[in-house]
CSV table of N, CA and C and ligand atoms in Angstrom, one decimal:
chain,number,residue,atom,x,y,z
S,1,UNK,N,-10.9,13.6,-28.6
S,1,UNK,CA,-9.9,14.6,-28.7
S,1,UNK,C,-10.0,15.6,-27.6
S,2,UNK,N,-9.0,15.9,-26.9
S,2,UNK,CA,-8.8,16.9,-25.6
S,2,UNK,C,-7.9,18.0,-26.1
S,3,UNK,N,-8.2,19.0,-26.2
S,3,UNK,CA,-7.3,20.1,-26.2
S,3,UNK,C,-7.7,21.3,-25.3
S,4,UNK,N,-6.2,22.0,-25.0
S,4,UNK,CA,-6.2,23.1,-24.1
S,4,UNK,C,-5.8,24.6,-24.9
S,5,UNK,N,-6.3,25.4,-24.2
S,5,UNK,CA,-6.0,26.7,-24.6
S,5,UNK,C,-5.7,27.7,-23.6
S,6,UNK,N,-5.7,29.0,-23.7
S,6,UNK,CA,-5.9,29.9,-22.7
S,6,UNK,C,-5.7,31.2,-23.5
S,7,UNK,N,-5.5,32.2,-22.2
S,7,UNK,CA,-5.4,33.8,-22.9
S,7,UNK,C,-3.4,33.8,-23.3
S,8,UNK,N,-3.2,34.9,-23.5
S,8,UNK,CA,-2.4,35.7,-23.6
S,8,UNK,C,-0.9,35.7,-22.3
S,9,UNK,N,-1.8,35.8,-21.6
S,9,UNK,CA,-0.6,36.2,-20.4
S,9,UNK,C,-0.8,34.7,-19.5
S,10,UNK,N,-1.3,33.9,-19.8
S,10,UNK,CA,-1.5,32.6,-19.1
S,10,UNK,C,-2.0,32.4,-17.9
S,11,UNK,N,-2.8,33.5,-17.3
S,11,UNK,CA,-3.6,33.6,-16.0
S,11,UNK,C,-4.8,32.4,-16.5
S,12,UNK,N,-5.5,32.7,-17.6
S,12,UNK,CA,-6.5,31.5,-18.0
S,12,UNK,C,-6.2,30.3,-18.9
S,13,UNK,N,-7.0,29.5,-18.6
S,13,UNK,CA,-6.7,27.9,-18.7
S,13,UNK,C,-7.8,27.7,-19.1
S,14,UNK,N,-8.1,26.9,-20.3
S,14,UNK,CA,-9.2,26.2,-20.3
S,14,UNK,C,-8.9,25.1,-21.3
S,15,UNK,N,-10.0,23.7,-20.9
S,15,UNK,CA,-9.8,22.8,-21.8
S,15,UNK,C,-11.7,22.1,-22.6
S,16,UNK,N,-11.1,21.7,-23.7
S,16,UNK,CA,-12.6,21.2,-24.5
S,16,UNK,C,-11.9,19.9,-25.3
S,17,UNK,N,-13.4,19.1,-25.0
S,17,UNK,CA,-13.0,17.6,-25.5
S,17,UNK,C,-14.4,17.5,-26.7
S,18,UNK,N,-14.1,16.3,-27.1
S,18,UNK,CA,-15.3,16.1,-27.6
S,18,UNK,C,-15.6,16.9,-29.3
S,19,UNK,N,-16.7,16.8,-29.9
S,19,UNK,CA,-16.7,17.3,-31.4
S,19,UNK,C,-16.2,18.3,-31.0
S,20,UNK,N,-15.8,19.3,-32.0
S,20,UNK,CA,-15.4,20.9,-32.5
S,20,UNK,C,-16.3,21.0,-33.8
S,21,UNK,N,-17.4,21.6,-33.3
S,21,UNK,CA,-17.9,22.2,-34.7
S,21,UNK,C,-18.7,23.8,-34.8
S,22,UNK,N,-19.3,24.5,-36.0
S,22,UNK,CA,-19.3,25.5,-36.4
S,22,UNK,C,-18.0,26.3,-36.5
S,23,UNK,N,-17.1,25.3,-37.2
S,23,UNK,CA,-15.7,26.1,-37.1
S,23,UNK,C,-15.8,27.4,-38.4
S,24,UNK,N,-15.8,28.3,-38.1
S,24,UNK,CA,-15.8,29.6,-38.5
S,24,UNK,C,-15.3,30.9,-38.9
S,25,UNK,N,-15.0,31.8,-39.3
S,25,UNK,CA,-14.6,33.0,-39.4
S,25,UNK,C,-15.9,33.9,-39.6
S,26,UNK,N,-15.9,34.5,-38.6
S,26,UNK,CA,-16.5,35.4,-38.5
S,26,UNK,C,-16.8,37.1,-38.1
S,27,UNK,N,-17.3,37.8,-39.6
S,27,UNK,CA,-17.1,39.3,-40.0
S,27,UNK,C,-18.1,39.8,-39.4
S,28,UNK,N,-18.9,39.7,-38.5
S,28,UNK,CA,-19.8,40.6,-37.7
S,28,UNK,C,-18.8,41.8,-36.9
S,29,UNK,N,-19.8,43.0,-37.1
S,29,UNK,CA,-19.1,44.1,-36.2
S,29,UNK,C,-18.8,44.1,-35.0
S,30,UNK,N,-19.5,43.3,-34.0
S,30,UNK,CA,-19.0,43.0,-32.8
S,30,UNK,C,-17.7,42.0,-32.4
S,31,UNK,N,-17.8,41.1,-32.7
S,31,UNK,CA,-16.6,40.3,-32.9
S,31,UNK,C,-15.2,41.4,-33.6
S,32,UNK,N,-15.6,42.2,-34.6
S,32,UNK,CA,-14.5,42.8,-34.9
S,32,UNK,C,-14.0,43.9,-33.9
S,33,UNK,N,-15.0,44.1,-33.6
S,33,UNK,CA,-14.5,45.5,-32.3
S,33,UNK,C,-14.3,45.0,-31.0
S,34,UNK,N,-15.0,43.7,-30.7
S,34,UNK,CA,-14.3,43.1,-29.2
S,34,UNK,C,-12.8,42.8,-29.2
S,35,UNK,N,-12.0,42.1,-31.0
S,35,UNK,CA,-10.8,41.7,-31.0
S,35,UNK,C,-10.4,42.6,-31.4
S,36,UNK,N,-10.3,43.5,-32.2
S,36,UNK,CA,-9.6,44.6,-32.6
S,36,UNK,C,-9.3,44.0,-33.9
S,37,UNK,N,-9.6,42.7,-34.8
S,37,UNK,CA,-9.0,42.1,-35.8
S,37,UNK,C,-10.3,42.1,-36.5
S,38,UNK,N,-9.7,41.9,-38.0
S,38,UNK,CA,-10.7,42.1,-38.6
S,38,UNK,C,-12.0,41.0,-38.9
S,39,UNK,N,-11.6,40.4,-38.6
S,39,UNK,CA,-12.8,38.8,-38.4
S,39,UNK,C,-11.9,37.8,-37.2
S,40,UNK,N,-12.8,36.8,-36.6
S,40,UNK,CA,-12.4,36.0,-35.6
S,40,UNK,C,-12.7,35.2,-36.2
S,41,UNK,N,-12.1,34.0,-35.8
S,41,UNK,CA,-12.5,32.6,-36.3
S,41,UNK,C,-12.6,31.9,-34.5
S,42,UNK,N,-13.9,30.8,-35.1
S,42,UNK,CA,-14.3,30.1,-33.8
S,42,UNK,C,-14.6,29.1,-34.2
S,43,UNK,N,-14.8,28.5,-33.0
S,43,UNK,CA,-15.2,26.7,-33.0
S,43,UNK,C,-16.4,26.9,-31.9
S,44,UNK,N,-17.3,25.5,-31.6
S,44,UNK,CA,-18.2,25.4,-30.6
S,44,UNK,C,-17.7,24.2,-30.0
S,45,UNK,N,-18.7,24.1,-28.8
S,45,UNK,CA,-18.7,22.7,-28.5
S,45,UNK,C,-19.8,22.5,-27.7
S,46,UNK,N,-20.4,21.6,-27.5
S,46,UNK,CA,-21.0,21.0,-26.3
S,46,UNK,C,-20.7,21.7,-24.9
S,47,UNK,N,-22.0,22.5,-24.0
S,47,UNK,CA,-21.5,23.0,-22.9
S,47,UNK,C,-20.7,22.1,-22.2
S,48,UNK,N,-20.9,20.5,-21.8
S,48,UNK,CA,-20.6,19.8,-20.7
S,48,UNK,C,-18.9,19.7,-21.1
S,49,UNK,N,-18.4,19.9,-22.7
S,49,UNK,CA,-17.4,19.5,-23.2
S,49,UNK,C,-16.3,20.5,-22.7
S,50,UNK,N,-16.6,21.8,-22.0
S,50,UNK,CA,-15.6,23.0,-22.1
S,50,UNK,C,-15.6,23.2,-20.4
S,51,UNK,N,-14.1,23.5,-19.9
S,51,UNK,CA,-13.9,23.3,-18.7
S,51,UNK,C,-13.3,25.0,-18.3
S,52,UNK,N,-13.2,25.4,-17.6
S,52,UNK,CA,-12.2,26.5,-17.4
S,52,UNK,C,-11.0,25.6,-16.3
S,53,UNK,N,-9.9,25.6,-16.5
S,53,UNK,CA,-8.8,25.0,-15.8
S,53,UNK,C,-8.0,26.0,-14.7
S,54,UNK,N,-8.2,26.8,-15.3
S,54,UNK,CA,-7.4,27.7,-14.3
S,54,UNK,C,-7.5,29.5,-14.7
S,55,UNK,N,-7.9,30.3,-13.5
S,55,UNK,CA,-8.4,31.9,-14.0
S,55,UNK,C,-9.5,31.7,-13.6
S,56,UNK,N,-9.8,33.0,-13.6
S,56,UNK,CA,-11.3,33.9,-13.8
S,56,UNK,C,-12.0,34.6,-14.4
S,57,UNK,N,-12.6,34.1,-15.6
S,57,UNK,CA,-12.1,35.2,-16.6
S,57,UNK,C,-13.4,36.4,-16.7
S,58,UNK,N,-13.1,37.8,-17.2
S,58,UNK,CA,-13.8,38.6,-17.0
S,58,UNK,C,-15.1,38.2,-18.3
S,59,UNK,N,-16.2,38.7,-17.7
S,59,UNK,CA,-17.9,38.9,-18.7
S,59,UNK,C,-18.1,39.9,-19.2
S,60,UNK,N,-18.4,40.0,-20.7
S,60,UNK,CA,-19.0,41.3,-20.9
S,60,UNK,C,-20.4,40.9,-21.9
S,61,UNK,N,-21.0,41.3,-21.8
S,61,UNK,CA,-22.6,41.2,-22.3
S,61,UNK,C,-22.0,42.4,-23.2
S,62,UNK,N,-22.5,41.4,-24.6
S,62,UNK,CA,-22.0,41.9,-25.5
S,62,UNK,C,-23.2,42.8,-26.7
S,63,UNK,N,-24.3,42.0,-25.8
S,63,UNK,CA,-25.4,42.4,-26.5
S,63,UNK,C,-26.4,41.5,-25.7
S,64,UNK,N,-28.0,41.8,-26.6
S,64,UNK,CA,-29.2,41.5,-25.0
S,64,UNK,C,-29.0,40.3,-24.8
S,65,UNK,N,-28.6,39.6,-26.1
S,65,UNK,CA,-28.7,37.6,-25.7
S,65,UNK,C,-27.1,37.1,-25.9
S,66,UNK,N,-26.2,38.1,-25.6
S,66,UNK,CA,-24.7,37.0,-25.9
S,66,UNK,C,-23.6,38.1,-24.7
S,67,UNK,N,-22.7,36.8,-23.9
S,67,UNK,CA,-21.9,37.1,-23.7
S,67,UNK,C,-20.5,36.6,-24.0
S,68,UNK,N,-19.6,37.7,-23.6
S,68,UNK,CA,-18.0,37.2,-24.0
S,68,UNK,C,-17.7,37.3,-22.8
S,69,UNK,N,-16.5,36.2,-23.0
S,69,UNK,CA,-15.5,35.8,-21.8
S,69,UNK,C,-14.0,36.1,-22.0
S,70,UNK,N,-13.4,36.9,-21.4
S,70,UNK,CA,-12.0,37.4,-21.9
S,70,UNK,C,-11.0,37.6,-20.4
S,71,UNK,N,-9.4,37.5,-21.2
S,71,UNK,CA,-8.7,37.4,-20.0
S,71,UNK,C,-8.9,39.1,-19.0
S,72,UNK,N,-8.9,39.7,-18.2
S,72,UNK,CA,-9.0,40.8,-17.9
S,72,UNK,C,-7.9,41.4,-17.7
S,73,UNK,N,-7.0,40.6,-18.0
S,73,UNK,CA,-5.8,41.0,-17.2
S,73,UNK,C,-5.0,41.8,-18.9
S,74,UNK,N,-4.8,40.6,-20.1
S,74,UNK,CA,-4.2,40.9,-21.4
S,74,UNK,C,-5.2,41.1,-22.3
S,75,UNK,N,-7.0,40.5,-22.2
S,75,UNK,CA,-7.9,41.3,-23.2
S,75,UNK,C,-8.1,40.2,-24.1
S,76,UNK,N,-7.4,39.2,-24.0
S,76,UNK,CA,-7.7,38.0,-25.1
S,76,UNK,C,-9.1,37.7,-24.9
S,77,UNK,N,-10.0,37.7,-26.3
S,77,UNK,CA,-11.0,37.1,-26.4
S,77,UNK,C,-11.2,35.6,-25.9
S,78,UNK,N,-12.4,34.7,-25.4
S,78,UNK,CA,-11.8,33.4,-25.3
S,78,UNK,C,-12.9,33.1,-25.3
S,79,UNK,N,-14.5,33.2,-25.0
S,79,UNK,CA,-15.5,32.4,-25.6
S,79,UNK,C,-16.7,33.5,-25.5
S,80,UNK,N,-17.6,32.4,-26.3
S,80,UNK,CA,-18.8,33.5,-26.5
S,80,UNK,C,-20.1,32.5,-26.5
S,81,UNK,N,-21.2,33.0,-25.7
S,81,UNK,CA,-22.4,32.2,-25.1
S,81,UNK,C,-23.7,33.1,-25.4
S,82,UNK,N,-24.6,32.1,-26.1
S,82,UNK,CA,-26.0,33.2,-26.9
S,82,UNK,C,-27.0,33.1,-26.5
S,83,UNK,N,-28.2,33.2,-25.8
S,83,UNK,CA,-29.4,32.6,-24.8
S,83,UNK,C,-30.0,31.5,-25.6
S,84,UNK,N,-29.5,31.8,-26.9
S,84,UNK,CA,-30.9,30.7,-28.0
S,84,UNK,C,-29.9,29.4,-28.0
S,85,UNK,N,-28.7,29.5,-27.1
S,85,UNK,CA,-27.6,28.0,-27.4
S,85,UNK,C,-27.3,27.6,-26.1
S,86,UNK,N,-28.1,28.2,-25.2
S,86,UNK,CA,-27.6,27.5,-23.9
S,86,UNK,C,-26.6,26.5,-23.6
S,87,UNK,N,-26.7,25.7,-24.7
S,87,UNK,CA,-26.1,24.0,-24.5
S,87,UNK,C,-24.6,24.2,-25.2
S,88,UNK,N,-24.6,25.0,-25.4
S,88,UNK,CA,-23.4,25.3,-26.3
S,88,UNK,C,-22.1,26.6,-25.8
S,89,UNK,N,-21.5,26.2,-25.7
S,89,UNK,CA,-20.3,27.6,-26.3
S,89,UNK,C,-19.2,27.8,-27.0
S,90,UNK,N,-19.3,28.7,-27.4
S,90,UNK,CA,-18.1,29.2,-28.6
S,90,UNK,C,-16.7,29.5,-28.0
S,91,UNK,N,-15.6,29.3,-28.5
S,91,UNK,CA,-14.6,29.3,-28.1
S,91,UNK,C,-13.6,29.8,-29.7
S,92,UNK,N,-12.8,31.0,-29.2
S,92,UNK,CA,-11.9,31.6,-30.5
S,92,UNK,C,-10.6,30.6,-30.9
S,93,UNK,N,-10.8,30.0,-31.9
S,93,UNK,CA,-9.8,28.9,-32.7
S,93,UNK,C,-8.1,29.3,-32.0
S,94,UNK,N,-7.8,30.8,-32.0
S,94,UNK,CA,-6.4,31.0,-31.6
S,94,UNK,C,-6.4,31.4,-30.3
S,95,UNK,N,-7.1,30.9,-29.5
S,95,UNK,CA,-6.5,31.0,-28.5
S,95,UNK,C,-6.6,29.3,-27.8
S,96,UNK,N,-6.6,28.8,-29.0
S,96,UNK,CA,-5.9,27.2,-28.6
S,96,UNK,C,-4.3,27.1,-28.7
S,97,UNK,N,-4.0,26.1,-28.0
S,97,UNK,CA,-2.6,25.7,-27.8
S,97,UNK,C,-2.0,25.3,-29.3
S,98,UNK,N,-3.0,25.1,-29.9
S,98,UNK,CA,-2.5,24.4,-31.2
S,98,UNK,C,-3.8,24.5,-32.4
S,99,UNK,N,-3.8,25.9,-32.9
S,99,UNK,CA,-4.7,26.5,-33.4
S,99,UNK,C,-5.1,26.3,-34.8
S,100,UNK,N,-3.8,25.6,-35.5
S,100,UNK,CA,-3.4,24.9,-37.0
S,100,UNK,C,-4.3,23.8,-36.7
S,101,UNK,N,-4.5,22.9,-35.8
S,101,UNK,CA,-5.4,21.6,-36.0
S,101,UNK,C,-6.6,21.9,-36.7
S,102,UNK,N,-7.2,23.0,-36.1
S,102,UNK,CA,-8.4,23.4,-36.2
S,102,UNK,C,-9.0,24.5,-37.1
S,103,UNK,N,-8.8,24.2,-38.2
S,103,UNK,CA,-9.0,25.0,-39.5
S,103,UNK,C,-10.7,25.2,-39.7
S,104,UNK,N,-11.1,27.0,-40.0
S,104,UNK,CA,-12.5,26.9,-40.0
S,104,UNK,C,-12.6,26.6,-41.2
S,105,UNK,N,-14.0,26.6,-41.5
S,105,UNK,CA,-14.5,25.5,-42.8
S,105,UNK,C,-15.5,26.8,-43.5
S,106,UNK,N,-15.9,28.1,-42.7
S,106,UNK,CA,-16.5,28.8,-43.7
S,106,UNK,C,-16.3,30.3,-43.3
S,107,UNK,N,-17.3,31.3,-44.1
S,107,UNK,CA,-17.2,32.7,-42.7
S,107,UNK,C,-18.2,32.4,-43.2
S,108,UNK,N,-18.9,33.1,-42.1
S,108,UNK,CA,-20.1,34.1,-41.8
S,108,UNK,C,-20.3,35.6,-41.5
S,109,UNK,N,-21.3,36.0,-41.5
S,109,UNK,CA,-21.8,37.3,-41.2
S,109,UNK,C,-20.7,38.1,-42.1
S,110,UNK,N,-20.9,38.0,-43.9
S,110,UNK,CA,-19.9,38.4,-44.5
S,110,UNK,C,-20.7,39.5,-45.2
S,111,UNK,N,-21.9,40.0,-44.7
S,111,UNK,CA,-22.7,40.9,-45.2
S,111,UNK,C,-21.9,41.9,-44.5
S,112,UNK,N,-21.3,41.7,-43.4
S,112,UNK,CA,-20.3,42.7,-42.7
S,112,UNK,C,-19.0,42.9,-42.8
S,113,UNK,N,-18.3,42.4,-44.1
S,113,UNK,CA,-17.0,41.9,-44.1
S,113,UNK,C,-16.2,43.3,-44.6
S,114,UNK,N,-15.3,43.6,-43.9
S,114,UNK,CA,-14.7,44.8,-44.4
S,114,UNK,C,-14.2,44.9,-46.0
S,115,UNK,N,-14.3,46.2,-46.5
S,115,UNK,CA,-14.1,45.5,-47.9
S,115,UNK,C,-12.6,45.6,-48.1
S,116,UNK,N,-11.7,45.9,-47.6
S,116,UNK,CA,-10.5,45.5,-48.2
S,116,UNK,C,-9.6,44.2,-47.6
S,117,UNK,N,-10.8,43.2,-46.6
S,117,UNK,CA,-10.7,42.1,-46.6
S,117,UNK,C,-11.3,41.3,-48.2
S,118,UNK,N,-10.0,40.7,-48.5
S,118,UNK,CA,-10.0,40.2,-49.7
S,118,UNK,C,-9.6,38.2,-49.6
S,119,UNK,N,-11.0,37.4,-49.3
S,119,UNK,CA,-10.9,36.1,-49.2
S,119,UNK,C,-10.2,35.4,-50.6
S,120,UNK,N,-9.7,34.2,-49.9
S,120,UNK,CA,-8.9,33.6,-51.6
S,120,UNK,C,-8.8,32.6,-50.5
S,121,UNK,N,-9.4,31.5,-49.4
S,121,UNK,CA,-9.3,30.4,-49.3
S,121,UNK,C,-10.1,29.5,-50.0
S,122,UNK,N,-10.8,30.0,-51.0
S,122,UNK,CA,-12.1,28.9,-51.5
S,122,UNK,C,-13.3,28.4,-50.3
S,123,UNK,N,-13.3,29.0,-49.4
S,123,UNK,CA,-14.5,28.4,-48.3
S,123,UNK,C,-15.6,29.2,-48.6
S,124,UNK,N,-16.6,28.6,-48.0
S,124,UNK,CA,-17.6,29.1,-48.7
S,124,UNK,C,-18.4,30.4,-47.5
S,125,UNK,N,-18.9,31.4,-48.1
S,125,UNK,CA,-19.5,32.5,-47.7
S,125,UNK,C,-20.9,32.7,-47.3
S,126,UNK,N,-21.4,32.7,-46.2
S,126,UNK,CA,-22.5,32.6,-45.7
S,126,UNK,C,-22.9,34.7,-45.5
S,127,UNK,N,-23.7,35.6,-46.0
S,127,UNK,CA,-23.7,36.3,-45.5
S,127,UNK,C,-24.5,37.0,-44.1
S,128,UNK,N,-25.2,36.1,-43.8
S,128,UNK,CA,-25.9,36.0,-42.3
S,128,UNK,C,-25.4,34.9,-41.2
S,129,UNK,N,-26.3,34.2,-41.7
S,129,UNK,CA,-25.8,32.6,-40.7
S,129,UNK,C,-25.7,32.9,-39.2
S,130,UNK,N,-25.4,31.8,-38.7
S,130,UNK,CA,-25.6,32.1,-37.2
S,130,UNK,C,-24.3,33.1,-36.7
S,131,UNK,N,-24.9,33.7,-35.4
S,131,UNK,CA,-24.6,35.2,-35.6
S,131,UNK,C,-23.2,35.4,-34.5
S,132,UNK,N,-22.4,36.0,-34.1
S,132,UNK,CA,-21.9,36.4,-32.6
S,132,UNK,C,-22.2,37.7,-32.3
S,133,UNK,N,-23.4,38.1,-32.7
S,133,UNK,CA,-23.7,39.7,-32.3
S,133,UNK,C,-23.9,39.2,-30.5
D,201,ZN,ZN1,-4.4,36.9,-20.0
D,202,ZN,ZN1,-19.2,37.7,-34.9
């Protein structure tokens, strides 16, 4: 399976093949204040699996062991990389071309969850779990 995504204003391109997993919603404070939304949902993949196709996209070190990757131009979130996963990076579910395929399967970091976010998908609630601080 090959799919493409990008930011906002279409300066960035990227494409990822191969499994999609740790699909996620995730209520950590950082994730909420880098998107401005109240939880993000992500997917991972395999470093070798994720390509950038087209752009530059800007870095922000988001904390000592993780960075984010975002359009600089419109601010779209678009991946996130943690020193303890080297082999891996995270990539935000909606900023795929086709974001409905890819339904996450749980949240995390819901020790953080704002409280008048009110869940009713039936997935299951992890309150730690692996982190995007
Ligand atoms: Zn953009
Ligand atoms: Zn997070």
């Amino acid at each position: 399976m090959t799919l493409q995504g990008g930011c906002y204003c279409g300066r960035i391109r990227y494409e990822v093949s191969g499994e999609l997993f740790n699909r996620t919603n995730c209520h950590c404070s950082i994730c909420r204040r880098t998107s401005g939304a109240p939880f993000v949902t992500w997917f991972t993949v395999k470093r070798p699996n994720f390509r950038w196709l087209q752009g530059e996209p800007a870095t922000l070190q988001s904390s000592s062991k993780a960075t984010r990757n975002f359009c600089h131009a419109c601010g779209t979130p678009l991946t996130y990389m943690h020193v303890n996963f080297v082999g891996e990076i995270d990539v935000t579910t909606c900023s795929l071309d086709a974001p409905a395929e890819v339904a996450p399967l749980d949240h995390v970091r819901t020790s953080s969850r704002l409280p008048w976010v009110k869940l009713a998908d039936g997935l299951p609630e992890y309150p730690e779990a692996r982190t995007h601080a």
